[in-house]
XYZ file of C-alpha atoms in Angstrom:
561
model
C 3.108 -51.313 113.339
C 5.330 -49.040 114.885
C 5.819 -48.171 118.191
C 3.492 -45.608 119.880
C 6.850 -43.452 120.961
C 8.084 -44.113 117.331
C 4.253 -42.292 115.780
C 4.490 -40.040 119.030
C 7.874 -38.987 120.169
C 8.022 -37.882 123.627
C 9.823 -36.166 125.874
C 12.484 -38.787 127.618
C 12.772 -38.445 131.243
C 16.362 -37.912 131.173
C 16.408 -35.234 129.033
C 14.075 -33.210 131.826
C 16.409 -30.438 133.982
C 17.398 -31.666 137.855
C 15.920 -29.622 140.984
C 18.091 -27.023 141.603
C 18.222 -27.265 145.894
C 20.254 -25.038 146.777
C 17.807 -22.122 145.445
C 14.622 -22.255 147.692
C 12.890 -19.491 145.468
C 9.252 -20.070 144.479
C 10.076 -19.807 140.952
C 12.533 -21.945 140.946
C 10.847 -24.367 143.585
C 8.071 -24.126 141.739
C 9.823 -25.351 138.456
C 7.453 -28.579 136.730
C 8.768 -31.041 134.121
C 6.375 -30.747 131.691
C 6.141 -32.868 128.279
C 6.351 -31.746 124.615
C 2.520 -31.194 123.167
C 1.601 -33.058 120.281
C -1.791 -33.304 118.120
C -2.577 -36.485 117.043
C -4.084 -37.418 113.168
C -7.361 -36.811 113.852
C -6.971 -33.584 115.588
C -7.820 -34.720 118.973
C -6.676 -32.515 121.995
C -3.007 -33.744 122.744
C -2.345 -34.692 126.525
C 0.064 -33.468 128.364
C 1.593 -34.664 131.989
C 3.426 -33.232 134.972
C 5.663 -36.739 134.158
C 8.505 -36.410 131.567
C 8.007 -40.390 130.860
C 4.229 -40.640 130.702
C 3.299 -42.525 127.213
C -0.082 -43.086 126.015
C -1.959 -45.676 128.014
C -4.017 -48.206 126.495
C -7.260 -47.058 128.477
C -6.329 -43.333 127.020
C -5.963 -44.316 123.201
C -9.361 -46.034 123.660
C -10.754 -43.053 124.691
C -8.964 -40.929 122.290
C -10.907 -43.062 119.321
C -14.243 -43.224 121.153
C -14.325 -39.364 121.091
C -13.190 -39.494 117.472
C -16.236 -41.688 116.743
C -18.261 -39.081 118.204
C -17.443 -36.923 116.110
C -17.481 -39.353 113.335
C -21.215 -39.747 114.222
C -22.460 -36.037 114.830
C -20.990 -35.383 111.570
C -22.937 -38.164 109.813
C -26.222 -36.976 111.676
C -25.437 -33.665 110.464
C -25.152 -33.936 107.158
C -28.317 -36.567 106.993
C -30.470 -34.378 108.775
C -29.445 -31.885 105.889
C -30.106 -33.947 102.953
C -33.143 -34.839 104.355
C -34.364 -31.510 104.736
C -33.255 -31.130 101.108
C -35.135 -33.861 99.967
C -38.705 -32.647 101.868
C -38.151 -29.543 100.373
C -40.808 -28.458 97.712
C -39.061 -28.368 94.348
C -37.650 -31.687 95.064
C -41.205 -33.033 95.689
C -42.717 -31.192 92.627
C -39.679 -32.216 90.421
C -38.819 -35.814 91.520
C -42.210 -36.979 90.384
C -42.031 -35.255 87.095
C -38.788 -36.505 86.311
C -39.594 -40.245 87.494
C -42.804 -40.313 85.104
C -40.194 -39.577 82.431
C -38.493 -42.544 82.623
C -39.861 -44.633 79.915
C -42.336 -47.373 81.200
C -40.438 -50.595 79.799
C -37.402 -49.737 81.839
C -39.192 -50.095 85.156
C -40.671 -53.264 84.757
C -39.577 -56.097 86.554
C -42.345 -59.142 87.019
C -42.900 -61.072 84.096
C -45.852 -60.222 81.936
C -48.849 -62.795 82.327
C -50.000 -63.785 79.025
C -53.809 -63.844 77.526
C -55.820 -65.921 74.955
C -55.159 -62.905 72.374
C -51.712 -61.564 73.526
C -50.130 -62.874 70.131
C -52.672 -60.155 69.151
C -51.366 -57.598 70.913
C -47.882 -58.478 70.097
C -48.857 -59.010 66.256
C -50.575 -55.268 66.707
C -47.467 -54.010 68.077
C -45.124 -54.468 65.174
C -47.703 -53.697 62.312
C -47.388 -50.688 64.032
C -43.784 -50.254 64.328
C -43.396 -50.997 60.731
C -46.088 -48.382 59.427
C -43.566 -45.739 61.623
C -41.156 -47.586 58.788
C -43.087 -47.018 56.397
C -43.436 -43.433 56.277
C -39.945 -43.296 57.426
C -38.640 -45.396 54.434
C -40.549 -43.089 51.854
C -38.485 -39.669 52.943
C -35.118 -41.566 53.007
C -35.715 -44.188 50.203
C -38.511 -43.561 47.517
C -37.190 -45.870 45.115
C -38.118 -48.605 47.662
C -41.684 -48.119 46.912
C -41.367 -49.190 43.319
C -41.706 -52.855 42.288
C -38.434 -54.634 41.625
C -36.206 -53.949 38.734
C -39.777 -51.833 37.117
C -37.258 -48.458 37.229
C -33.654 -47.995 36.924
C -31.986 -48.642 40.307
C -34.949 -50.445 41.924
C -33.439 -53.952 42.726
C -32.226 -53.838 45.878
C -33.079 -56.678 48.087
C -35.544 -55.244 50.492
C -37.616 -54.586 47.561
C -38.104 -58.758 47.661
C -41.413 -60.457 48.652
C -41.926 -61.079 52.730
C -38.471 -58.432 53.223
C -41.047 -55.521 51.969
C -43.541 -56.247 54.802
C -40.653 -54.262 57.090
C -41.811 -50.950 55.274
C -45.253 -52.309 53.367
C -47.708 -49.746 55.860
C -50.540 -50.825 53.662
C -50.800 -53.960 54.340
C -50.317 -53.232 57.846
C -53.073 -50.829 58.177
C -55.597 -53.832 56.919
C -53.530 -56.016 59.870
C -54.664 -53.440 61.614
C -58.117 -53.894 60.503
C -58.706 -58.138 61.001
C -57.090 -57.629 64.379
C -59.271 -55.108 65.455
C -62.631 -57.195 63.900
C -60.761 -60.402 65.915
C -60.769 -58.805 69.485
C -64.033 -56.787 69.597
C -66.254 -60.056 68.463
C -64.225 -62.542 70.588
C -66.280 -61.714 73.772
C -69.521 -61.516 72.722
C -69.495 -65.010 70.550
C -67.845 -66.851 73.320
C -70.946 -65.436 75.493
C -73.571 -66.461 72.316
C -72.018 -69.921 72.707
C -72.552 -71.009 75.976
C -75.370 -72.549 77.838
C -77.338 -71.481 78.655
C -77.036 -68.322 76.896
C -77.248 -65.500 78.573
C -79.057 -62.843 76.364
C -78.583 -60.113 79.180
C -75.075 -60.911 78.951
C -74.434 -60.451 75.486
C -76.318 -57.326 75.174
C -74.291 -55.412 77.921
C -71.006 -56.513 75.921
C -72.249 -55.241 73.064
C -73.769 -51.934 73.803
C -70.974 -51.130 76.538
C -68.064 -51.659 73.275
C -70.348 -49.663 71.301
C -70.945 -46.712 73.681
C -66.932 -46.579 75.007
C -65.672 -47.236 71.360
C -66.053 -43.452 70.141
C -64.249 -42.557 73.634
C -61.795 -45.090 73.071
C -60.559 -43.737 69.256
C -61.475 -40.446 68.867
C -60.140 -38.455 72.534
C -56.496 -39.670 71.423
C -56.216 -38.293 68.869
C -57.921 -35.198 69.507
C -55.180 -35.015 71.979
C -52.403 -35.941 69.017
C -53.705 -33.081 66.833
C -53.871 -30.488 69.163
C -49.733 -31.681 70.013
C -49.867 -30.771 66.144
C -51.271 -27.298 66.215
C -48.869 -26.499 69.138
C -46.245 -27.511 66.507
C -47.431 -25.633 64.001
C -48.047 -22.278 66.077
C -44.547 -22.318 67.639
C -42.983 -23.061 63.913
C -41.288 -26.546 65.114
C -43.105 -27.528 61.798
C -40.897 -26.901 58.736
C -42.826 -24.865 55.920
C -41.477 -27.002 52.929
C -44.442 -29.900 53.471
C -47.156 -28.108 52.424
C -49.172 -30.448 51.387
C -48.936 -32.765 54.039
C -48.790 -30.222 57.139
C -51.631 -27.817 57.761
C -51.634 -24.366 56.228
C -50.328 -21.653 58.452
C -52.893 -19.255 59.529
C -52.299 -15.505 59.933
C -53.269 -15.420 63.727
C -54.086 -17.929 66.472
C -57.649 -17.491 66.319
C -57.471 -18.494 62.783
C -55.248 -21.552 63.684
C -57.170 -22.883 65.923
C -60.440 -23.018 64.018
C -58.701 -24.315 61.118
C -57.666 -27.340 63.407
C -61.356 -27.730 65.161
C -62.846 -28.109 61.172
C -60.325 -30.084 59.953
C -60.792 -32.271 63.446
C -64.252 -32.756 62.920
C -64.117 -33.722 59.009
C -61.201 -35.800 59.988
C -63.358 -38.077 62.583
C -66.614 -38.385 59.833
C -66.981 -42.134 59.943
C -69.608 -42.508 57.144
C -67.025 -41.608 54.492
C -67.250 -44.271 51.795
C -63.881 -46.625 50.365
C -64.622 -47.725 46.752
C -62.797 -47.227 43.615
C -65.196 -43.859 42.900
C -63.109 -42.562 46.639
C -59.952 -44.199 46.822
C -58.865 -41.522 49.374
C -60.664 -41.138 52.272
C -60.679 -37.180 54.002
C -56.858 -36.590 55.425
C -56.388 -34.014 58.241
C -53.298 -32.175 57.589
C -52.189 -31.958 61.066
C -51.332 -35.469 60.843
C -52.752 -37.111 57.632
C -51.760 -40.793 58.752
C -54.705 -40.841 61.227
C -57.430 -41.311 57.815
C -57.620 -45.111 59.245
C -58.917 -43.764 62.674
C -62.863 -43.261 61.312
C -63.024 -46.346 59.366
C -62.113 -48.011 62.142
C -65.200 -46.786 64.245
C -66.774 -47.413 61.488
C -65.959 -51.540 61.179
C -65.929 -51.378 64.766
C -69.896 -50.502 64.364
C -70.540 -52.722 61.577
C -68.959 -55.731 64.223
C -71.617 -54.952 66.896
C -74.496 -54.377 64.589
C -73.547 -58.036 63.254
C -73.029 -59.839 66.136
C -76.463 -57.809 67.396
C -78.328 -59.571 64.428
C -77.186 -62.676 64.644
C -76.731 -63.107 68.408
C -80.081 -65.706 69.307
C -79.312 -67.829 65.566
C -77.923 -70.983 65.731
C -74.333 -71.659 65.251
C -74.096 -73.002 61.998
C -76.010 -69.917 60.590
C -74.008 -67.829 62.783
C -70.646 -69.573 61.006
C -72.846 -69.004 57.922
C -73.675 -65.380 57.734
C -70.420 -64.373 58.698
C -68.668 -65.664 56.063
C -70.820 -64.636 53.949
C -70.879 -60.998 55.082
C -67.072 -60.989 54.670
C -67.537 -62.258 51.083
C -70.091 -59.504 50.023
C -68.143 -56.516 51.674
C -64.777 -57.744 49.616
C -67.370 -57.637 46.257
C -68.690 -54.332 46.885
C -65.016 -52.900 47.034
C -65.568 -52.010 50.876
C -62.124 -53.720 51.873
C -62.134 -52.273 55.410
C -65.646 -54.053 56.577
C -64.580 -56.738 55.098
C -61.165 -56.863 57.073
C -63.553 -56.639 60.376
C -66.287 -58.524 59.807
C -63.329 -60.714 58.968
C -61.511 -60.720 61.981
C -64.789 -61.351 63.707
C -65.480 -64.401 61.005
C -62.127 -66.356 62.165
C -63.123 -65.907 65.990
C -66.062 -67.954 65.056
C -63.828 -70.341 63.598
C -61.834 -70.694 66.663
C -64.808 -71.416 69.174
C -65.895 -74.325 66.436
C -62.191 -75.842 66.340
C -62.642 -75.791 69.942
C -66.337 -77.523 69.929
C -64.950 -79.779 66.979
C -61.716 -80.612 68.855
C -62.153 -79.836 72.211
C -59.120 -82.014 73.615
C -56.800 -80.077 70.848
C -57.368 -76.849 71.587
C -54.558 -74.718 72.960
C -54.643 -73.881 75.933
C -55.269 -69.919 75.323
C -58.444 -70.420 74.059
C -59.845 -72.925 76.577
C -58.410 -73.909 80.101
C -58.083 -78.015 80.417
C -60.446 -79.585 82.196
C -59.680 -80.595 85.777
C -61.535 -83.505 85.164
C -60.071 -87.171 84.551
C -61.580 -88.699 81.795
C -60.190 -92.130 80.495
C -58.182 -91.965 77.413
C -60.407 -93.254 74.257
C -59.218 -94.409 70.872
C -58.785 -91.324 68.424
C -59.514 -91.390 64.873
C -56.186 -90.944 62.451
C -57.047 -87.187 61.754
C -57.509 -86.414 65.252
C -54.561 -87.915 66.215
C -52.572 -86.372 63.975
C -54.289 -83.207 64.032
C -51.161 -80.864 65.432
C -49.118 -82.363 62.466
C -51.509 -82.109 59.959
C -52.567 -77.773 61.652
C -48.964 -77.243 61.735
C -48.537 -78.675 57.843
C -51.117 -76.128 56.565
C -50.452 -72.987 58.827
C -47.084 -72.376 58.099
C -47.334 -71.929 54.390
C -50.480 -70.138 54.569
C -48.386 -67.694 56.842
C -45.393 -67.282 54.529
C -48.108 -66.794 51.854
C -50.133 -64.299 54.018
C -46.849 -62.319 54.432
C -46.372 -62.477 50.453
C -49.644 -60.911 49.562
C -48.917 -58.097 52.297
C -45.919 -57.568 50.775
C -47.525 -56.361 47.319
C -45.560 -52.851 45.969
C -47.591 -50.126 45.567
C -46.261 -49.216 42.188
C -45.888 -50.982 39.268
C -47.126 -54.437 40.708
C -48.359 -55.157 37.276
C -45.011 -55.459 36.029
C -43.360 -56.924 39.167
C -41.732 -60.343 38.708
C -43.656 -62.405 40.511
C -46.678 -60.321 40.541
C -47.775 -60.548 36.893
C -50.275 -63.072 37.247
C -51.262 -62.664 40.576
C -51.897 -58.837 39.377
C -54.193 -60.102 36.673
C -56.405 -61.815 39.220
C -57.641 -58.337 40.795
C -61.090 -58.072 40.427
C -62.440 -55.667 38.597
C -64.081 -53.971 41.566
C -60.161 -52.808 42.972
C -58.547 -51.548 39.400
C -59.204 -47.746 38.935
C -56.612 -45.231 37.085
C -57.478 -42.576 40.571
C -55.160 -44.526 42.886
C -53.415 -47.459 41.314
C -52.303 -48.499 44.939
C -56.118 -49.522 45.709
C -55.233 -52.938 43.699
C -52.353 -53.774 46.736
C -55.710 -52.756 49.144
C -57.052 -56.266 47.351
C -54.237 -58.062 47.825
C -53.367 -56.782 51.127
C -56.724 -58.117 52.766
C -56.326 -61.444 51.496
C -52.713 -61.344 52.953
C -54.248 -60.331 56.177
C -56.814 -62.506 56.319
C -54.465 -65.586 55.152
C -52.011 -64.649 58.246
C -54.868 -64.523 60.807
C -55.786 -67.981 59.848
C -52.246 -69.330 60.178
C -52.010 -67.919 63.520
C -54.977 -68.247 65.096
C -55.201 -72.031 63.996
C -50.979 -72.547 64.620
C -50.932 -75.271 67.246
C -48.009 -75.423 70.091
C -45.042 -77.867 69.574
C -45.185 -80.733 71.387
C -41.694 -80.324 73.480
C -42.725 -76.957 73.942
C -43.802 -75.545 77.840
C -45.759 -72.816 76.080
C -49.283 -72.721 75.613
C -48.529 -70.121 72.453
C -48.830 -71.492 68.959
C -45.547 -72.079 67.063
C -45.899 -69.364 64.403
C -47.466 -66.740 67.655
C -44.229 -67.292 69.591
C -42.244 -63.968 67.968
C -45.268 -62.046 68.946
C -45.537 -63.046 72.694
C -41.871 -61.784 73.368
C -41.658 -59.441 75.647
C -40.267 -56.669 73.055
C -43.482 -57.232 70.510
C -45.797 -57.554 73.803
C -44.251 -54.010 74.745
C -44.589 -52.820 71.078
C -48.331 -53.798 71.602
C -48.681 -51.657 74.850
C -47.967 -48.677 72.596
C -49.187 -49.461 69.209
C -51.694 -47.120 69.122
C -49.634 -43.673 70.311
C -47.053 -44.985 67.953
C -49.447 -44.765 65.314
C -50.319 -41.161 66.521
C -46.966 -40.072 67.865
C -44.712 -40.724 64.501
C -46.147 -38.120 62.262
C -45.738 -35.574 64.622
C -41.950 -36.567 65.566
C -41.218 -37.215 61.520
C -42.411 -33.623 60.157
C -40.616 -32.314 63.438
C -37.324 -34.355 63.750
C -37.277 -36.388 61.552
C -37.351 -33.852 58.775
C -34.529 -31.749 59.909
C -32.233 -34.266 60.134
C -33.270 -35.323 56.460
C -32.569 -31.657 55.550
C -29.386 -31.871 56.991
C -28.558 -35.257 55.179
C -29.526 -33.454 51.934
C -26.384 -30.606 53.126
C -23.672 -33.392 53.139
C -21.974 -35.669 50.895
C -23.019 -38.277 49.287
C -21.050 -40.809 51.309
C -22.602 -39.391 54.790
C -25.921 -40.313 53.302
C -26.368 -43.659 55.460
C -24.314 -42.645 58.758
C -27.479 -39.494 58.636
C -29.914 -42.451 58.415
C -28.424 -44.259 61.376
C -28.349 -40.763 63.484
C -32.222 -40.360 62.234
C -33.006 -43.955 63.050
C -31.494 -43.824 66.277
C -33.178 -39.843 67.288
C -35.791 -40.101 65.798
C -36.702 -43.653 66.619
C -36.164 -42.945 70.569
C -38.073 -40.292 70.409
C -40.646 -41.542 68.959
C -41.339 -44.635 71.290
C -40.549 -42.699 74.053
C -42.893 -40.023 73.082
C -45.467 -43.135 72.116
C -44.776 -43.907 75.668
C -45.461 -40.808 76.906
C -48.792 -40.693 75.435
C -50.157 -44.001 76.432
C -49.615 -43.446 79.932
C -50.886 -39.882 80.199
C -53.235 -39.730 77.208
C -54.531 -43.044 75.647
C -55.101 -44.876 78.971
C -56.621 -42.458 80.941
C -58.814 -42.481 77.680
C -60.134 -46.022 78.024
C -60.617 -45.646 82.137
C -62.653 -41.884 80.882
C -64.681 -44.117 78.964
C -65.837 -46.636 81.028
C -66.494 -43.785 84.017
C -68.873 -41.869 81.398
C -70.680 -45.770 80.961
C -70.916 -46.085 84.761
C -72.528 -42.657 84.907
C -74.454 -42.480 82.205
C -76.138 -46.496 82.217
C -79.291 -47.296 84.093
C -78.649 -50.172 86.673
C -80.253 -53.480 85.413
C -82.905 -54.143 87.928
């Protein structure tokens, strides 16, 4: 470091002028030594001395940097007293909030999720979901997909293969859909008809709270979806070239907005009948994928009535008449009941695999008992009972996935659908919608995979409590898939007649060998916006829906006494 004279250069004390004696003048008596001024690199006030030789003391420099930190810190107050004043200031507190509740809700989540008896479910929910959005992406971009393979020129491509279809096979995800739903709305009340004692009380206030929030629960959603709809369609973000899938454009607003309340409430009938007479249930065109949304009210009623009829009989006929509910629905051609009374039908089955092997269960469905109990000798089939569950539910889950999988065209002349084709019953062939035979097929598929993972047992080295095959759908990506299934369903019609159109208008514009790099761009705009979107919607919309729900219950009930 150099010397302080070296970074300050001073006047030397023999370069200062002599007394002049001989002149006793006051100016010239009067003449000083005085130093040369300097500022030093902070632009403190330089120091001067009546003493040609006077350097900077130690005891001064200290000083000199104490009143630079001063400075430092006045500064530092200054500007924080200004950014706080910025901060408190009202568009920052009207716009920070609004901009935080933008962020999607998967990026701010940091503990890890805590997992349920029926979070496969959820997860499982999730990507049916996710691959319906496929779906109905898939048939804009690739319509030759949707043909069986090698039944047309140019259709053998390898996602037309069994299992690989199920990524863009939205009908047999819709009757996924279906068993789930059946699945979770009986689970509650049949664990409650099983114990003991049973508590009557109990099971009714289940059943008739589901039943009065269930309406609540579908039905304000997507009121909420379509009106996002008619916005669309008044401000013209809806092309004109889908006529028959978006609604017609009225001459005035008026006009509009009717046309959306009567196509709302025709939309929302849930006594419309599915048979081979009416393949095609009443679409609303301001988003026709939401035709499932009254048949599932409807099942959803069917499930309570059930479970109300056969909630004080004894468990054997309760195993009984469910089965053989699901068996007469699937005769009568009414696939959808029988895809919920279904899902209700294999809930059954799990609390008797629990009564039947109580010290196999998993762990979701029952906790272990905190008892110690002595180990006793176990037969051969209960001892191997894991091996033998895990034997079955894996091919009956690669085969569920194969009937889901069915095309929608041509599936009578589908290699390895010929036969299987010529099983339909006669009840699911009609010439109106040949895609009401893969209906068939796609319930059995659904049913088949509910089995193999309700009944798929954990492996033995594993720490989880999750059956083997219900691992992929306890991730955390499927489990946040299932947070937003339902405003995915509702949210990707809107953003595929809106974005996703134009961008496969603009693929049309350019050549042929842009074709998939315009996919990729679609898949990645349209894709984020419609999960964030999705997002959007479940936080604002769809659960605020469930807590309006139970508020109307709690005002509108009569206390028990």
């Amino acid at each position: 470091m150099p010397h302080l004279e070296e970074s300050f250069p001073l006047a030397s004390y023999h370069d200062a002028p002599e007394k002049d004696t001989t002149d006793p003048s006051p100016s010239s008596t009067s003449t000083k030594l005085t130093t040369i001024t300097e500022y030093d690199e902070i632009g403190i006030r330089r120091l001067s001395t009546d003493s040609a030789s006077t350097a900077f003391s130690d005891l001064e420099t200290e000083d000199l940097l104490a009143k630079g930190a001063e400075v430092s810190q006045a500064t530092k107050k200054r500007w924080s007293r200004r950014c706080k004043s910025w901060s408190t200031s009202r568009p920052v507190k009207i716009i920070s909030p609004v901009l935080l509740a933008l962020i999607p809700s998967f990026f701010r989540k940091s503990e890890k999720r805590k997992l349920y008896p029926t979070s496969y479910l959820d997860g499982l929910r999730g990507v049916a979901a996710f691959f319906v959005t496929q779906d109905h992406l898939f048939h804009d971009w690739f319509p030759i997909l949707f043909h069986g393979y090698d039944t047309v020129p140019d259709s053998n491509h390898f996602m037309q293969l069994p299992i690989l279809r199920c990524w863009y096979s939205g009908s047999g995800m819709v009757c996924v859909f279906f068993v789930i739903s059946g699945y979770v709305l009986a689970n509650k009340s049949l664990q409650l008809m099983r114990s003991r004692p049973c508590d009557f009380s109990a099971i009714f206030d289940t059943l008739a709270s589901s039943a009065f929030r269930r309406g609540v629960r579908l039905f304000l959603p997507i009121t909420a979806s379509t009106f996002l709809s008619l916005i669309f369609e008044l401000t013209h973000v809806y092309p004109r070239e889908y006529k028959g899938k978006l609604p017609i454009h009225a001459s005035t607003w008026p006009a509009q907005f009717y046309d959306w309340y009567l196509n709302l409430l025709a939309s929302t009938n849930p006594f419309q009948m599915i048979n081979p007479g009416n393949p095609i249930p009443q679409e609303t065109p301001y988003d026709v994928h939401l035709w499932t949304i009254p048949y599932e009210f409807r099942g959803s009623m069917v499930v309570f009535l059930t479970l109300l009829a056969i909630a004080k009989t004894k468990n054997s006929i309760k195993t009984f008449f469910l089965g053989m509910f699901v068996l007469y629905t699937l005769w009568i051609g009414q696939w959808d009941l029988g895809l919920f009374l279904g899902g209700a039908f294999f809930a059954e089955l799990q609390f008797l695999r629990r009564d039947l092997f109580p010290s196999h269960s998993t762990s979701l469905l029952s906790p272990p008992s905190t008892t110690s109990t002595p180990p006793r000798p176990r037969p051969f089939l209960l001892k191997y009972s894991k091996l033998f569950l895990h034997l079955l539910t894996i091919p009956l889950f690669f085969a569920g996935l194969y009937l889901i999988s069915i095309p929608d065209q041509q599936p009578e002349s589908t290699p390895g659908w010929r036969r299987i084709h010529a099983m339909t019953p006669p009840q699911y062939r009609t010439e109106i919608a040949p895609w009401y035979t893969a209906k068939f097929w796609g319930t059995v598929g659904s049913l088949i995979l509910l089995v193999s993972l309700s009944f798929s047992p954990p492996l033995p080295f594993s720490s989880s409590p999750s059956g083997l095959l219900q691992l992929p759908f306890t991730t955390p990506l499927a489990q946040d898939l299932g947070d937003i299934s339902y405003s995915l369903y509702m949210m990707h019609g809107p953003m595929l007649y809106s974005i996703g159109h134009y961008m496969r208008k603009h693929a049309d514009s350019q050549p042929p060998e842009m074709f998939w790099w315009d996919f990729v761009k679609c898949v990645i705009v349209w894709g984020g916006a419609t999960i964030w979107s999705a997002d959007l919607f479940t936080r604002f919309i769809d659960s605020p829906s469930v807590g309006f729900g139970k508020w109307c219950a709690g005002r509108c009930w009569v206390e028990n006494e």
